[in-house]
Amino acid sequence: MRQDKSPVFRQAIIPWYDSSRVCWVLIGFLTAVVIFGGAGIDEALGTEAFTAYAWVPLLLVILGLGVIGAILVRLMRRYLDSLSR
């Protein structure tokens, strides 16, 4: 759990699962998920029997982009916070 206020004499410790490197790796995996969902949308709309199920890969793309956006906001806040110190 993150601390609300920063310590006086040292930097706040960021847990390993919230480090910048792990966030970038997660963005890479989610980019692969978004590409997979895009291929699914292309296949679903290209095959008439699967057109009714195009919402499944579309949902996958939307959720993947949403999580990528949330991680990018977190990284930007961390970067801007480090500039203000």
mmCIF file with all atom_site columns, C-alpha atoms in Angstrom:
data_model
loop_
_atom_site.group_PDB
_atom_site.id
_atom_site.type_symbol
_atom_site.label_atom_id
_atom_site.label_alt_id
_atom_site.label_comp_id
_atom_site.label_asym_id
_atom_site.label_entity_id
_atom_site.label_seq_id
_atom_site.pdbx_PDB_ins_code
_atom_site.Cartn_x
_atom_site.Cartn_y
_atom_site.Cartn_z
_atom_site.occupancy
_atom_site.B_iso_or_equiv
_atom_site.pdbx_formal_charge
_atom_site.auth_seq_id
_atom_site.auth_comp_id
_atom_site.auth_asym_id
_atom_site.auth_atom_id
_atom_site.pdbx_PDB_model_num
ATOM 1  C CA . MET A 1 1  ? 0.000   0.000   0.000   1.00 0.00 ? 1  MET A CA 1
ATOM 2  C CA . ARG A 1 2  ? 1.386   3.394   -0.944  1.00 0.00 ? 2  ARG A CA 1
ATOM 3  C CA . GLN A 1 3  ? 1.957   6.078   1.637   1.00 0.00 ? 3  GLN A CA 1
ATOM 4  C CA . ASP A 1 4  ? -0.067  9.272   1.375   1.00 0.00 ? 4  ASP A CA 1
ATOM 5  C CA . LYS A 1 5  ? 2.684   11.660  2.316   1.00 0.00 ? 5  LYS A CA 1
ATOM 6  C CA . SER A 1 6  ? 6.344   11.310  1.482   1.00 0.00 ? 6  SER A CA 1
ATOM 7  C CA . PRO A 1 7  ? 8.855   10.698  4.267   1.00 0.00 ? 7  PRO A CA 1
ATOM 8  C CA . VAL A 1 8  ? 10.962  13.634  5.407   1.00 0.00 ? 8  VAL A CA 1
ATOM 9  C CA . PHE A 1 9  ? 14.483  12.288  4.944   1.00 0.00 ? 9  PHE A CA 1
ATOM 10 C CA . ARG A 1 10 ? 14.107  9.585   2.303   1.00 0.00 ? 10 ARG A CA 1
ATOM 11 C CA . GLN A 1 11 ? 12.167  8.674   -0.800  1.00 0.00 ? 11 GLN A CA 1
ATOM 12 C CA . ALA A 1 12 ? 9.034   6.563   -0.551  1.00 0.00 ? 12 ALA A CA 1
ATOM 13 C CA . ILE A 1 13 ? 9.595   2.890   -1.357  1.00 0.00 ? 13 ILE A CA 1
ATOM 14 C CA . ILE A 1 14 ? 7.677   1.743   -4.410  1.00 0.00 ? 14 ILE A CA 1
ATOM 15 C CA . PRO A 1 15 ? 6.601   -1.927  -4.316  1.00 0.00 ? 15 PRO A CA 1
ATOM 16 C CA . TRP A 1 16 ? 8.116   -4.136  -7.031  1.00 0.00 ? 16 TRP A CA 1
ATOM 17 C CA . TYR A 1 17 ? 4.767   -4.716  -8.736  1.00 0.00 ? 17 TYR A CA 1
ATOM 18 C CA . ASP A 1 18 ? 4.298   -0.950  -9.120  1.00 0.00 ? 18 ASP A CA 1
ATOM 19 C CA . SER A 1 19 ? 7.794   -0.156  -10.392 1.00 0.00 ? 19 SER A CA 1
ATOM 20 C CA . SER A 1 20 ? 8.271   1.589   -13.716 1.00 0.00 ? 20 SER A CA 1
ATOM 21 C CA . ARG A 1 21 ? 9.934   -1.433  -15.301 1.00 0.00 ? 21 ARG A CA 1
ATOM 22 C CA . VAL A 1 22 ? 7.030   -3.739  -14.413 1.00 0.00 ? 22 VAL A CA 1
ATOM 23 C CA . CYS A 1 23 ? 4.573   -1.131  -15.717 1.00 0.00 ? 23 CYS A CA 1
ATOM 24 C CA . TRP A 1 24 ? 6.383   -1.023  -19.094 1.00 0.00 ? 24 TRP A CA 1
ATOM 25 C CA . VAL A 1 25 ? 6.439   -4.832  -19.298 1.00 0.00 ? 25 VAL A CA 1
ATOM 26 C CA . LEU A 1 26 ? 2.702   -4.873  -18.542 1.00 0.00 ? 26 LEU A CA 1
ATOM 27 C CA . ILE A 1 27 ? 2.111   -2.288  -21.277 1.00 0.00 ? 27 ILE A CA 1
ATOM 28 C CA . GLY A 1 28 ? 3.997   -4.566  -23.686 1.00 0.00 ? 28 GLY A CA 1
ATOM 29 C CA . PHE A 1 29 ? 1.832   -7.563  -22.805 1.00 0.00 ? 29 PHE A CA 1
ATOM 30 C CA . LEU A 1 30 ? -1.335  -5.494  -23.062 1.00 0.00 ? 30 LEU A CA 1
ATOM 31 C CA . THR A 1 31 ? -0.251  -4.204  -26.474 1.00 0.00 ? 31 THR A CA 1
ATOM 32 C CA . ALA A 1 32 ? -0.062  -7.833  -27.618 1.00 0.00 ? 32 ALA A CA 1
ATOM 33 C CA . VAL A 1 33 ? -3.578  -8.386  -26.211 1.00 0.00 ? 33 VAL A CA 1
ATOM 34 C CA . VAL A 1 34 ? -4.877  -5.336  -28.106 1.00 0.00 ? 34 VAL A CA 1
ATOM 35 C CA . ILE A 1 35 ? -3.278  -6.582  -31.349 1.00 0.00 ? 35 ILE A CA 1
ATOM 36 C CA . PHE A 1 36 ? -4.817  -10.028 -30.751 1.00 0.00 ? 36 PHE A CA 1
ATOM 37 C CA . GLY A 1 37 ? -8.210  -8.392  -30.198 1.00 0.00 ? 37 GLY A CA 1
ATOM 38 C CA . GLY A 1 38 ? -7.809  -6.358  -33.382 1.00 0.00 ? 38 GLY A CA 1
ATOM 39 C CA . ALA A 1 39 ? -7.108  -9.538  -35.330 1.00 0.00 ? 39 ALA A CA 1
ATOM 40 C CA . GLY A 1 40 ? -10.201 -11.070 -33.721 1.00 0.00 ? 40 GLY A CA 1
ATOM 41 C CA . ILE A 1 41 ? -12.334 -8.125  -34.805 1.00 0.00 ? 41 ILE A CA 1
ATOM 42 C CA . ASP A 1 42 ? -10.981 -8.414  -38.347 1.00 0.00 ? 42 ASP A CA 1
ATOM 43 C CA . GLU A 1 43 ? -11.739 -12.139 -38.446 1.00 0.00 ? 43 GLU A CA 1
ATOM 44 C CA . ALA A 1 44 ? -15.195 -11.757 -36.883 1.00 0.00 ? 44 ALA A CA 1
ATOM 45 C CA . LEU A 1 45 ? -16.240 -9.066  -39.337 1.00 0.00 ? 45 LEU A CA 1
ATOM 46 C CA . GLY A 1 46 ? -14.698 -10.935 -42.273 1.00 0.00 ? 46 GLY A CA 1
ATOM 47 C CA . THR A 1 47 ? -16.623 -14.159 -41.621 1.00 0.00 ? 47 THR A CA 1
ATOM 48 C CA . GLU A 1 48 ? -20.381 -13.801 -41.823 1.00 0.00 ? 48 GLU A CA 1
ATOM 49 C CA . ALA A 1 49 ? -21.065 -16.560 -39.297 1.00 0.00 ? 49 ALA A CA 1
ATOM 50 C CA . PHE A 1 50 ? -19.008 -14.752 -36.623 1.00 0.00 ? 50 PHE A CA 1
ATOM 51 C CA . THR A 1 51 ? -20.327 -11.204 -37.119 1.00 0.00 ? 51 THR A CA 1
ATOM 52 C CA . ALA A 1 52 ? -22.659 -11.476 -34.125 1.00 0.00 ? 52 ALA A CA 1
ATOM 53 C CA . TYR A 1 53 ? -19.671 -12.275 -31.877 1.00 0.00 ? 53 TYR A CA 1
ATOM 54 C CA . ALA A 1 54 ? -17.521 -9.292  -32.852 1.00 0.00 ? 54 ALA A CA 1
ATOM 55 C CA . TRP A 1 55 ? -18.314 -7.710  -29.480 1.00 0.00 ? 55 TRP A CA 1
ATOM 56 C CA . VAL A 1 56 ? -15.998 -10.153 -27.675 1.00 0.00 ? 56 VAL A CA 1
ATOM 57 C CA . PRO A 1 57 ? -12.722 -9.037  -29.290 1.00 0.00 ? 57 PRO A CA 1
ATOM 58 C CA . LEU A 1 58 ? -13.986 -5.436  -29.279 1.00 0.00 ? 58 LEU A CA 1
ATOM 59 C CA . LEU A 1 59 ? -14.435 -5.660  -25.517 1.00 0.00 ? 59 LEU A CA 1
ATOM 60 C CA . LEU A 1 60 ? -10.938 -7.132  -25.240 1.00 0.00 ? 60 LEU A CA 1
ATOM 61 C CA . VAL A 1 61 ? -9.475  -4.188  -27.166 1.00 0.00 ? 61 VAL A CA 1
ATOM 62 C CA . ILE A 1 62 ? -11.401 -1.591  -25.151 1.00 0.00 ? 62 ILE A CA 1
ATOM 63 C CA . LEU A 1 63 ? -10.407 -3.107  -21.797 1.00 0.00 ? 63 LEU A CA 1
ATOM 64 C CA . GLY A 1 64 ? -6.780  -3.485  -22.884 1.00 0.00 ? 64 GLY A CA 1
ATOM 65 C CA . LEU A 1 65 ? -6.591  0.144   -24.001 1.00 0.00 ? 65 LEU A CA 1
ATOM 66 C CA . GLY A 1 66 ? -8.249  1.237   -20.763 1.00 0.00 ? 66 GLY A CA 1
ATOM 67 C CA . VAL A 1 67 ? -5.650  -0.513  -18.621 1.00 0.00 ? 67 VAL A CA 1
ATOM 68 C CA . ILE A 1 68 ? -2.814  0.823   -20.805 1.00 0.00 ? 68 ILE A CA 1
ATOM 69 C CA . GLY A 1 69 ? -4.236  4.325   -20.328 1.00 0.00 ? 69 GLY A CA 1
ATOM 70 C CA . ALA A 1 70 ? -4.441  3.889   -16.561 1.00 0.00 ? 70 ALA A CA 1
ATOM 71 C CA . ILE A 1 71 ? -0.840  2.674   -16.382 1.00 0.00 ? 71 ILE A CA 1
ATOM 72 C CA . LEU A 1 72 ? 0.359   5.570   -18.547 1.00 0.00 ? 72 LEU A CA 1
ATOM 73 C CA . VAL A 1 73 ? -1.432  8.050   -16.267 1.00 0.00 ? 73 VAL A CA 1
ATOM 74 C CA . ARG A 1 74 ? 0.261   6.441   -13.255 1.00 0.00 ? 74 ARG A CA 1
ATOM 75 C CA . LEU A 1 75 ? 3.675   6.669   -14.930 1.00 0.00 ? 75 LEU A CA 1
ATOM 76 C CA . MET A 1 76 ? 3.107   10.296  -15.938 1.00 0.00 ? 76 MET A CA 1
ATOM 77 C CA . ARG A 1 77 ? 2.082   11.249  -12.386 1.00 0.00 ? 77 ARG A CA 1
ATOM 78 C CA . ARG A 1 78 ? 5.175   9.534   -11.007 1.00 0.00 ? 78 ARG A CA 1
ATOM 79 C CA . TYR A 1 79 ? 7.395   11.307  -13.557 1.00 0.00 ? 79 TYR A CA 1
ATOM 80 C CA . LEU A 1 80 ? 5.868   14.726  -12.903 1.00 0.00 ? 80 LEU A CA 1
ATOM 81 C CA . ASP A 1 81 ? 6.083   14.143  -9.154  1.00 0.00 ? 81 ASP A CA 1
ATOM 82 C CA . SER A 1 82 ? 9.795   13.383  -9.467  1.00 0.00 ? 82 SER A CA 1
ATOM 83 C CA . LEU A 1 83 ? 10.312  16.644  -11.406 1.00 0.00 ? 83 LEU A CA 1
ATOM 84 C CA . SER A 1 84 ? 8.685   18.738  -8.705  1.00 0.00 ? 84 SER A CA 1
ATOM 85 C CA . ARG A 1 85 ? 11.020  17.487  -5.958  1.00 0.00 ? 85 ARG A CA 1
#
